XYZ file of C-alpha atoms in Angstrom:
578
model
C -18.698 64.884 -52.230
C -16.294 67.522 -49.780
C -15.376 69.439 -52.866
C -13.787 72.699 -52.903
C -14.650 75.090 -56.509
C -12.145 77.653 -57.028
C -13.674 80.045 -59.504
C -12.988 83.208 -61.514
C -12.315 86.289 -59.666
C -12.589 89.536 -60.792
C -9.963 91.649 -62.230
C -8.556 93.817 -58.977
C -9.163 97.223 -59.420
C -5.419 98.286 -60.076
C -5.250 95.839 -62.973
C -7.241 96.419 -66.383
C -8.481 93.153 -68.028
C -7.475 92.020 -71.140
C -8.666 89.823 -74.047
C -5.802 88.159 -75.748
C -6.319 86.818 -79.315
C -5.015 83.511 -80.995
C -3.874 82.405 -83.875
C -7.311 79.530 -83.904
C -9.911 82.768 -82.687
C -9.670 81.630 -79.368
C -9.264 84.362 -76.986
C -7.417 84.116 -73.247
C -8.220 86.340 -70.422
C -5.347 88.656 -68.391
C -4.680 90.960 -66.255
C -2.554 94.172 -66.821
C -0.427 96.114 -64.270
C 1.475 98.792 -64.931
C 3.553 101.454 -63.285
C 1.506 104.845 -62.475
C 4.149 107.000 -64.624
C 2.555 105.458 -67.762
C 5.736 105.540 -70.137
C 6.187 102.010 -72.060
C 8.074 99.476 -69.613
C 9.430 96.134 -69.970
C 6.919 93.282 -69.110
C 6.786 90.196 -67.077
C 4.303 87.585 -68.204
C 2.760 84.805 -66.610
C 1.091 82.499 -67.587
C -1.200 80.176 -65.145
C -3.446 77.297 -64.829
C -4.677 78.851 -61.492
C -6.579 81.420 -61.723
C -4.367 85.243 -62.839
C -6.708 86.996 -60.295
C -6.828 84.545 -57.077
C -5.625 86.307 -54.091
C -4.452 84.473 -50.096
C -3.718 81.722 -49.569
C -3.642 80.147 -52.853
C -1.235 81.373 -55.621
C -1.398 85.029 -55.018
C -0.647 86.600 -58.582
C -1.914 90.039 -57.634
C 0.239 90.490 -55.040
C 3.513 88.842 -57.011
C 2.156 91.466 -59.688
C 2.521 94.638 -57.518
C 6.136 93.560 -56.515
C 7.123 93.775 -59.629
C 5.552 96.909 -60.883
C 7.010 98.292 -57.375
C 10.264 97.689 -59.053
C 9.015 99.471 -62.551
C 7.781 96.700 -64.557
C 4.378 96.033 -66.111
C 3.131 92.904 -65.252
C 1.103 90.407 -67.651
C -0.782 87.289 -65.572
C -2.481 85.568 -67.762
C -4.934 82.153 -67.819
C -3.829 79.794 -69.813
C -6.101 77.958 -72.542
C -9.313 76.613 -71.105
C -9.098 77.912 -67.735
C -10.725 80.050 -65.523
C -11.236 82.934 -67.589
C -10.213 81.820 -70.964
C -11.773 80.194 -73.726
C -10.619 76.876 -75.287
C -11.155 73.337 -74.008
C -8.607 71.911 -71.563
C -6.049 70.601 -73.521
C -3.091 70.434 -70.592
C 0.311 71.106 -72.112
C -0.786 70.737 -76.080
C -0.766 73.851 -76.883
C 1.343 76.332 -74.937
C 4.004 76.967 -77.435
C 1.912 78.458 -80.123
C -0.199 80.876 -77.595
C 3.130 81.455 -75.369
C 4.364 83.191 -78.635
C 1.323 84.788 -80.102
C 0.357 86.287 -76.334
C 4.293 87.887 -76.464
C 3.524 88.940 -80.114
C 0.487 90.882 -79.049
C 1.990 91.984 -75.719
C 5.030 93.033 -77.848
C 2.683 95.798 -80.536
C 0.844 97.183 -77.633
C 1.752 101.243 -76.818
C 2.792 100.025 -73.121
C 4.899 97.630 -73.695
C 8.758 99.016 -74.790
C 9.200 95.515 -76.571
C 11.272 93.722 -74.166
C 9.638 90.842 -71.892
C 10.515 88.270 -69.549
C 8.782 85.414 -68.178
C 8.367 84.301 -64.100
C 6.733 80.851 -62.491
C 6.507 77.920 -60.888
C 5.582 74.384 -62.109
C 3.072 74.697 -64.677
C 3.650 78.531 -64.845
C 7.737 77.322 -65.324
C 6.442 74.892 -68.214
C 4.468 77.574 -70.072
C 8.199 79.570 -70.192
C 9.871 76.768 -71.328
C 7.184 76.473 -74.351
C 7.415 79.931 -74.760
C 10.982 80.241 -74.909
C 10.963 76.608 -77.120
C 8.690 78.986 -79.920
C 11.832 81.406 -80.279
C 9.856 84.701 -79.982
C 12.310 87.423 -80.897
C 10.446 89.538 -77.794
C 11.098 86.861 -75.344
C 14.516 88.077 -73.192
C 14.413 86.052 -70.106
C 12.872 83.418 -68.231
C 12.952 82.621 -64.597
C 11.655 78.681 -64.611
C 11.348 77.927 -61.104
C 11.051 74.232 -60.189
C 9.457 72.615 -64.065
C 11.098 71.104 -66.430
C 9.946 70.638 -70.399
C 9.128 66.901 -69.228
C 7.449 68.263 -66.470
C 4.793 65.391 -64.661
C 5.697 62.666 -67.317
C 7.327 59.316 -66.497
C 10.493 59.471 -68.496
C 12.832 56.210 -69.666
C 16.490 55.856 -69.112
C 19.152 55.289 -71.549
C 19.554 51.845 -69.817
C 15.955 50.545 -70.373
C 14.611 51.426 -66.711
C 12.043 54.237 -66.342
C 10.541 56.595 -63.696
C 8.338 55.441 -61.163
C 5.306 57.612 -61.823
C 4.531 60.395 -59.384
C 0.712 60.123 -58.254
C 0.313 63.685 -58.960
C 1.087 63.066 -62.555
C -2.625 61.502 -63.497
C -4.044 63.319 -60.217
C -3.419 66.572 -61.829
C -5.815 65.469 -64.869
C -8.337 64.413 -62.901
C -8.692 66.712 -60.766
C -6.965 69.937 -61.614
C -7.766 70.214 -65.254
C -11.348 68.484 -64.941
C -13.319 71.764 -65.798
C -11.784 75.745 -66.003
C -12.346 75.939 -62.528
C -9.792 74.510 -60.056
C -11.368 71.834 -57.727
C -9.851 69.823 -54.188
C -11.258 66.765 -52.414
C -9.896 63.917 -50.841
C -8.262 60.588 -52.331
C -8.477 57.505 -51.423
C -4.940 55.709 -53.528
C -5.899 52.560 -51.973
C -8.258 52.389 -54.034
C -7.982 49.063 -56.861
C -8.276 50.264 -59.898
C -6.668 53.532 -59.440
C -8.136 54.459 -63.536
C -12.067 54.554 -61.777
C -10.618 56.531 -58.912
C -11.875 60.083 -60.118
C -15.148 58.560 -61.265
C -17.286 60.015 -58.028
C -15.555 63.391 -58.696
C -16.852 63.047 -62.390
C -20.456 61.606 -61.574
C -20.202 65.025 -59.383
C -19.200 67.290 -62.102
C -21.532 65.943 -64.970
C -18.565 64.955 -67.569
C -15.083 63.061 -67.731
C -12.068 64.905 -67.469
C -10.736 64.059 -71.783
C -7.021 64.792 -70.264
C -7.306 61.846 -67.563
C -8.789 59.779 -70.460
C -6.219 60.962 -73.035
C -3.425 60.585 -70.834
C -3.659 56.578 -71.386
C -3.286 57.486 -75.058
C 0.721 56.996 -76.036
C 0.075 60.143 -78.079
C -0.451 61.815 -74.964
C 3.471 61.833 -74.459
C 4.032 63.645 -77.258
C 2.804 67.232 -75.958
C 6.287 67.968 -73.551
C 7.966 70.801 -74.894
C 10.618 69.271 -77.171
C 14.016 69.887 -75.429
C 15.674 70.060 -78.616
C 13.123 73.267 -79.796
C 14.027 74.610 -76.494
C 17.907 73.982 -76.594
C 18.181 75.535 -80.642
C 16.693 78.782 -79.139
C 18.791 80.171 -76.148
C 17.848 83.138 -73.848
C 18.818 84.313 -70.671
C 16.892 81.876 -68.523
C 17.648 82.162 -64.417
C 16.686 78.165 -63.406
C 15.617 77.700 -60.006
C 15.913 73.511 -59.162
C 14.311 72.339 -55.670
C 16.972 69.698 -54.230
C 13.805 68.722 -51.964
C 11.411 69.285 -55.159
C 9.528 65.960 -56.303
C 9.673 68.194 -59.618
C 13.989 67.739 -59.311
C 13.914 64.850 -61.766
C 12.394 67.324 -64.656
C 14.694 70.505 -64.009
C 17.992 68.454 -63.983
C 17.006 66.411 -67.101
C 16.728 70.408 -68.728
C 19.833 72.312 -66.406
C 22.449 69.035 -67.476
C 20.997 69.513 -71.560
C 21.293 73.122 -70.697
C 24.851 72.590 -69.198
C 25.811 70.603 -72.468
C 24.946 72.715 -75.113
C 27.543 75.007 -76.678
C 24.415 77.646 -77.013
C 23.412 77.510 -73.435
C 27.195 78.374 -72.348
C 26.613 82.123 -71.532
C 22.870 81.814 -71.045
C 22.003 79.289 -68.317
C 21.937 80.710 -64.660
C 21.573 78.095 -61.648
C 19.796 78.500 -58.581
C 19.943 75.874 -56.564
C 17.535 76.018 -53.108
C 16.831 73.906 -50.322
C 13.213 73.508 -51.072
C 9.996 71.737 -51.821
C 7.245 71.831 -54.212
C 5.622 74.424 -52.157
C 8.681 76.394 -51.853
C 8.784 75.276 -48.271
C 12.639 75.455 -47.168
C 14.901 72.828 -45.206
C 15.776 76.761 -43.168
C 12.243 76.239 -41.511
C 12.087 72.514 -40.470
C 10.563 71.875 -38.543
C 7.848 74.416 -39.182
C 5.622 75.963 -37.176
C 2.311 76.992 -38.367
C 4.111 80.759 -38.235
C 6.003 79.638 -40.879
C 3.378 78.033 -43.123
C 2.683 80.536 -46.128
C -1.253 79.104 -46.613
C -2.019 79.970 -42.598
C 0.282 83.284 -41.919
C 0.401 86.106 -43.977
C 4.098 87.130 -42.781
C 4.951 84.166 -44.072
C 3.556 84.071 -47.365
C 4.652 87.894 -47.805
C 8.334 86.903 -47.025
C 7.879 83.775 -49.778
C 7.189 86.233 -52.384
C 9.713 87.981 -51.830
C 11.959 85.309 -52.129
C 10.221 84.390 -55.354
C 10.660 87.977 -56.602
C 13.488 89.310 -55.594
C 16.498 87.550 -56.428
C 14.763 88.066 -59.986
C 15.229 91.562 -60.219
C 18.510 91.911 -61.117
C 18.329 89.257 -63.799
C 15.590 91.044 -65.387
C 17.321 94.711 -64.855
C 20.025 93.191 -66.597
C 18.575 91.332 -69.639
C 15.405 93.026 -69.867
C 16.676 96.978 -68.942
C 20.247 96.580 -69.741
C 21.723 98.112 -66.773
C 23.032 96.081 -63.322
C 25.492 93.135 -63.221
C 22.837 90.145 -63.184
C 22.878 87.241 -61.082
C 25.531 84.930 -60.410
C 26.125 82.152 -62.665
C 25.360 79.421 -59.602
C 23.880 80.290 -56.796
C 23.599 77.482 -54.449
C 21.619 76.939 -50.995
C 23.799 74.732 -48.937
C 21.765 72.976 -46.778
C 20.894 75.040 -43.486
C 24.509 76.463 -44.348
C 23.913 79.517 -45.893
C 24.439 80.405 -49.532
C 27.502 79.874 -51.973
C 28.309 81.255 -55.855
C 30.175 79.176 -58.228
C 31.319 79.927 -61.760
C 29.896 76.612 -62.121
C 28.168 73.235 -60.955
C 29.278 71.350 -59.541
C 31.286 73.935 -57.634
C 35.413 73.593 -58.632
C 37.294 71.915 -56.679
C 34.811 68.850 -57.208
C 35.404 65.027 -57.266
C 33.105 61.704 -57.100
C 33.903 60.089 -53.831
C 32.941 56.306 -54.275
C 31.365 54.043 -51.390
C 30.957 50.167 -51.724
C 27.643 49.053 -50.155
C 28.423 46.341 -47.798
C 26.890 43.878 -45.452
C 23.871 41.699 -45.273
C 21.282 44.284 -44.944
C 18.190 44.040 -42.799
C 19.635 41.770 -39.516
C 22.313 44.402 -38.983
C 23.192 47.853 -40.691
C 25.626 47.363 -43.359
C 28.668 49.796 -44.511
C 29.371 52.541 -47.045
C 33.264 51.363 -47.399
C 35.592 53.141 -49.485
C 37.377 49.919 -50.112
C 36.748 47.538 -52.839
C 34.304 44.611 -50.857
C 35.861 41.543 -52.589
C 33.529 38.456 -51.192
C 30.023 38.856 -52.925
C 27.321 38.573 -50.667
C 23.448 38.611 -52.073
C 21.304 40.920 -49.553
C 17.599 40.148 -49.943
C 14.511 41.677 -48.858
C 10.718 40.920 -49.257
C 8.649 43.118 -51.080
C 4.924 43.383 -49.558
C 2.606 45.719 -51.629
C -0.090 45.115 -48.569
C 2.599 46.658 -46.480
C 4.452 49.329 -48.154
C 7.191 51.903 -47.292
C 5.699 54.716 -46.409
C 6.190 58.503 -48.247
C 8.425 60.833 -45.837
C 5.500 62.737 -44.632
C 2.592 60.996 -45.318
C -1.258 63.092 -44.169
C -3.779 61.061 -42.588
C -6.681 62.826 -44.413
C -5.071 64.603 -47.598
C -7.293 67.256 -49.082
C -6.113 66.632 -52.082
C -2.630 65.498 -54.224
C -1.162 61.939 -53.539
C -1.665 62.330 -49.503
C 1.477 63.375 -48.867
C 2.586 66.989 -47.372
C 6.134 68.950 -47.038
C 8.628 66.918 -45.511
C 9.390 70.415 -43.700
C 6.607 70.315 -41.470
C 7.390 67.435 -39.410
C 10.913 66.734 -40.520
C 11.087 63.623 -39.468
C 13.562 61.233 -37.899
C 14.531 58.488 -41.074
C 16.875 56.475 -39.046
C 14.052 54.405 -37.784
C 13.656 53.269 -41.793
C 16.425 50.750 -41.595
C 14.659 48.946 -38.500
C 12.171 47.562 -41.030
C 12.978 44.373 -42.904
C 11.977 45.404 -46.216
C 14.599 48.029 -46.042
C 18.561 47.991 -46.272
C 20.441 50.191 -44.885
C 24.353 51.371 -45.165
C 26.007 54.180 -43.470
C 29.988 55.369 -43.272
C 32.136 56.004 -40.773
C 31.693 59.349 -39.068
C 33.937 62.375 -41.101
C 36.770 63.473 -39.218
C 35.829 67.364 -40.976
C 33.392 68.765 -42.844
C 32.269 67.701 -46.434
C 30.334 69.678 -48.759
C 27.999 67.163 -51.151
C 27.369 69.116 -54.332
C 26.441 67.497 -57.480
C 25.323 64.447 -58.457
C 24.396 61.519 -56.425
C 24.150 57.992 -58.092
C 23.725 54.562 -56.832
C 24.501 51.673 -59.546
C 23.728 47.840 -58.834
C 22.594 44.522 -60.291
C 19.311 44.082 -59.375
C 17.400 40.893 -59.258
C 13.811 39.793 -58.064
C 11.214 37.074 -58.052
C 8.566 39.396 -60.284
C 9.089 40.845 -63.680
C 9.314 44.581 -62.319
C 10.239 45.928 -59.478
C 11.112 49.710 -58.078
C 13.885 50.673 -56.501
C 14.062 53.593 -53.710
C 16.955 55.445 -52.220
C 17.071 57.779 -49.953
C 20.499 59.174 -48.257
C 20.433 61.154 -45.483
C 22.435 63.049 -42.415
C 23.034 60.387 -39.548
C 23.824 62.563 -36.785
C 25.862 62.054 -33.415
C 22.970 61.461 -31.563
C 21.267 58.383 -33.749
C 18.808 60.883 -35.710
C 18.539 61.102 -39.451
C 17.799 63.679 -41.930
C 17.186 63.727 -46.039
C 20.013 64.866 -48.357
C 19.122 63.297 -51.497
C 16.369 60.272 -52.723
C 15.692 58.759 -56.124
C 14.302 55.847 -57.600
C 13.985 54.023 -61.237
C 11.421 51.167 -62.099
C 13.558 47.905 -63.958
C 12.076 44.886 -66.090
C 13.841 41.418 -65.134
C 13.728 38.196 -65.687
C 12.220 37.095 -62.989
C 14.331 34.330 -60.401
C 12.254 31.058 -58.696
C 11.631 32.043 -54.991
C 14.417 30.812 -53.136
C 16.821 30.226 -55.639
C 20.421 30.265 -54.212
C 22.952 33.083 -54.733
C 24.439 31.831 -58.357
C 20.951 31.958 -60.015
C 19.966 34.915 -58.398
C 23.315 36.381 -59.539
C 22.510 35.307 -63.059
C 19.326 36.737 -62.818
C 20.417 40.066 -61.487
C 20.279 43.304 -63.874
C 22.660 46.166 -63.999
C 20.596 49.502 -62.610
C 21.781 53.199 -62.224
C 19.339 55.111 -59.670
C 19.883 58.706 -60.057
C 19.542 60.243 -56.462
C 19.747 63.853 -58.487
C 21.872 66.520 -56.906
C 22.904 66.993 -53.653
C 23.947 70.511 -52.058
C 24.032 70.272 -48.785
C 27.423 69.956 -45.494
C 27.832 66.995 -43.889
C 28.847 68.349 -40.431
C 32.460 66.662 -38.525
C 31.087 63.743 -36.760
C 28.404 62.698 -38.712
C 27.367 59.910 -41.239
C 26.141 59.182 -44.731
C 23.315 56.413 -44.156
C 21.603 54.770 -47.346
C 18.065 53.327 -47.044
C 17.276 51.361 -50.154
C 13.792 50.042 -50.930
C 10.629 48.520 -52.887
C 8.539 51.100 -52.121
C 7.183 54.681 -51.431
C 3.583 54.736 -50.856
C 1.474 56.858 -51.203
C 3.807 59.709 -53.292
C 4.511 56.953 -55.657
C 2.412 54.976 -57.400
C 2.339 51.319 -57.016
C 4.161 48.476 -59.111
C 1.733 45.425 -59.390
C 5.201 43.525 -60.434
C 4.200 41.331 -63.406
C 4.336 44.407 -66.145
C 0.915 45.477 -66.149
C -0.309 49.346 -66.302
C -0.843 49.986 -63.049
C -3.631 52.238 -63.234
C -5.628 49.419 -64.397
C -4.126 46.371 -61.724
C -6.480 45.228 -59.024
C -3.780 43.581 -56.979
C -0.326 43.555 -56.617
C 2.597 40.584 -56.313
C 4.360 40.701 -53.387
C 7.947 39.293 -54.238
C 11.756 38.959 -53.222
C 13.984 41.433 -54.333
C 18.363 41.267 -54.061
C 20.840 43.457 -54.000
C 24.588 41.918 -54.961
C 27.103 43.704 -52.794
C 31.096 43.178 -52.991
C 32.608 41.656 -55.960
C 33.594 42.575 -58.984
C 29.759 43.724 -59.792
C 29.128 45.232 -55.524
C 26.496 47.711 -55.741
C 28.500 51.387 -55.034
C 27.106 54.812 -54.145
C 28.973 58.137 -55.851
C 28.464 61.371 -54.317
C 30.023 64.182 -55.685
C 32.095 66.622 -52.918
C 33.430 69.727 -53.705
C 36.281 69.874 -51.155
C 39.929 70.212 -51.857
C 41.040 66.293 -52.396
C 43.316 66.694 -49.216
C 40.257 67.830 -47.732
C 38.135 64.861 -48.308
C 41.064 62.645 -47.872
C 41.440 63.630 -44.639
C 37.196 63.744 -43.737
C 37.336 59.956 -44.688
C 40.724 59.208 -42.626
């Protein structure tokens, strides 16, 4: 196999290593860097999966350290339980609570430390502050989760009986991330049928089976997610940094809107809303050059840390130093348009503006109307799992991951979307001014089909002047129906249909004066998103897939509608709509 070890590193020489103790004997490898004047300092601790010492172009922790003992902190990175350095098995997620706390409890008695600590990372390294912050350490005075959530990875269910469609790096990140304590990469095949045997030749290769791929079919397996309810009866100072182009979103809102409802969290939760991917990648940069890539060009990865670090700074001078104003309470990326501060989010003045899908759907592009549609029209579509929709930015040979890359490299046109037939599409009438989207985004429907499950995708994007089309906002939900005969007319399909609510997140982004909201609504999103096989089965273990007839009911007393949520002055939007 093309496989690519990542392996310990040794401690840099301006770091001394550490051996961390806990609570079970085992003990966890770190790194320590400290300021040279040597008096006791607060500490920032992180905690990673991927290696505390591994330099450009991966996750560069030494150099993130430095920046922050530049700025007079000492710095604890940190390998989590059964990686790289540390001892332990891999046991992903289980059991970063109890060592989050008894890492800041020994952090906490040591003669550097002056007893106050925060807490800085992405994704996994964002989860293992959540955990810590969920143990209620007295030590513990900020966190800075950056695109995670306590859910973080899982498929979740809805209130209404739908669920998440499950991201492929959910189970990829099992088998192939947290195989062994190193970190390995090859490429993936996700046509493969059954997707469960499709890390066998990577496991033939390492000797063993990866027990949190196998474990991960195990319902129990849900249960290690940091409890939101631990985390929500112990409040701190937490800065939360959500991705509006993050395929992590769907965690950090789930936590911010808890966050946002808890009489606890009123004077603790800060917002910071960017324009970004997974990577950190940034809507600024599309589309990117290789100058702007932070794996290929050390500028650019130098200028990403910084934009990891230092809007932190003053959140930790403040909580962690006790000096400085802090951060805003929102800070929020609007699109390419700059940055904005709120006292909250949504931004005041805000208001859900309400379109009515309408139209027949794939022989001609239907409407966004803000008027009631009152005929009821079924718009139907076939669903082919041999041909699917295909992921935004889909790589013809991924290295590793679900085979798709940053949607910022190519930023691609998505008008041509609605020319396919398994694909509706609605758009508005160009705004006569500006609007500013910011907060949610929902699209509710009935929803009917010929299988017994079926997925629902939605993207909504920018339709400019001159035909082109860019994301704002997607989502997508996974619903179990009662399944209609093929061809059945409108009234059975009607009485078929089911009511579904497909959250399209957040939006924070400006619709520019003469330009359109355009839907695309879907079956599929291939390969980011794993596969329905439509009859109810676990899809890691289908061989095949149903292809099927999905419908949409538009107009009516039950039309299918779109809310977005703008956060001009009502006259304002009144007079962008006409």
């Amino acid at each position: 196999m093309d496989v690519l070890k990542l392996s310990p590193v040794p401690t840099p020489d301006d770091a001394m290593a550490l051996d961390i103790p806990m609570r079970d004997g085992v003990t966890l490898a770190a790194d320590l860097y400290r300021p040279d004047h040597g008096r006791p300092t607060a500490t920032i601790l992180i905690r990673t999966p991927y290696g505390k010492g591994l330099g450009a172009p991966m996750f560069d922790l030494p150099s993130i350290a430095r920046i922050f003992v530049a700025h007079g902190f000492s710095v604890v990175a940190q390998d989590v339980r059964g990686r790289f350095a540390s001892g332990g098995g891999q046991e992903v997620y289980r059991r970063e609570i109890d060592d989050g706390y008894d890492t800041l409890d020994w952090i906490v008695a040591q003669d550097w430390s002056d007893g106050n600590i925060g807490m800085w990372g992405t994704s996994y390294v964002g989860f293992t502050q959540l955990a810590a912050a969920a143990s209620g350490h007295p030590a513990l005075k900020a966190i800075v989760p950056r695109m995670t959530g306590t859910e973080l990875g899982f498929p979740m269910g809805f209130a209404d009986g739908s669920s998440d469609v499950e991201h492929a790096v959910f189970r990829w990140y099992f088998g192939q991330v947290y195989a062994d304590n190193p970190l390995y990469m090859f490429p993936l095949d996700w046509s493969f049928r059954p997707l469960r045997q499709i890390f066998d030749p990577f496991f033939d290769y390492l000797g063993k089976r990866s027990q949190d791929f196998d474990d991960s079919f195990n319902p129990e397996f849900f249960k290690r997610v940091v409890p939101r309810s631990r985390l929500l009866a112990n409040p701190i100072p937490t800065l939360y940094t959500v991705g509006t182009y993050d395929m992590a979103a769907i965690w950090s809102w789930r936590d911010v809107e808890a966050m946002q409802k808890s009489p606890l969290w009123h004077d603790k939760l800060h917002l910071r809303i960017e324009a970004i991917d997974h990577e950190s990648y940034s809507l600024d940069l599309a589309p990117m050059t290789d100058e702007d890539d932070h794996r290929k060009n050390a500028r650019a990865r130098e200028r990403l840390q910084r934009q990891w670090v230092d809007p932190t700074i003053p959140f930790y001078d403040r909580h962690l130093r006790g000096f400085g104003e802090g951060v805003a309470r929102v800070a929020y990326q609007v699109g390419k348009g700059g940055w904005e501060t709120a006292p909250t989010w949504p931004p005041q003045p805000a208001q859900a503006v309400q379109f009515h899908l309408d139209g027949t759907g794939p022989e001609a592009q239907g409407r966004l109307s803000l008027l009631p549609v009152e005929d009821r029209r079924i718009a139907r579509w076939r669903h082919d799992p041999e041909a699917p929709v295909p992921s935004i930015a889909v790589t013809e040979e991924a290295p590793c991951g679900p085979g798709v890359k940053s949607i910022f490299m190519v930023w691609p046109d998505l008008a041509p979307l609605g020319e396919r037939p398994d694909v509706l599409a609605f758009a508005t009438e160009p705004v006569a001014g500006d609007l500013l989207l910011a907060g949610p985004v929902d699209l509710r429907a009935m929803l009917a089909s010929t299988l017994t499950s079926a997925d629902l995708f939605c993207r909504l994007s920018d339709l400019a002047p001159d035909g082109t089309a860019g994301l704002i906002a997607r989502g997508h939900v996974r619903v179990g129906l009662d399944p209609v005969e093929e061809g059945a007319d409108d009234e059975a399909v009607a009485r078929a249909a089911h009511p579904v609510h497909v959250p399209l997140l957040h939006a924070s982004y400006r619709l520019p004066a003469g330009h359109r909201l355009l839907l695309h609504v879907f079956g599929s999103d291939f390969p980011e998103y794993l596969f329905n096989p439509g009859d109810g089965s676990e899809t890691w273990d289908a061989e095949t897939a149903l292809a099927g007839t999905h419908a949409l009911e538009l107009g009516g007393l039950r039309g299918a509608t779109l809310t977005v949520t703008a956060a001009n002055p009502p006259e304002a939007v009144a007079r962008a709509f006409g």
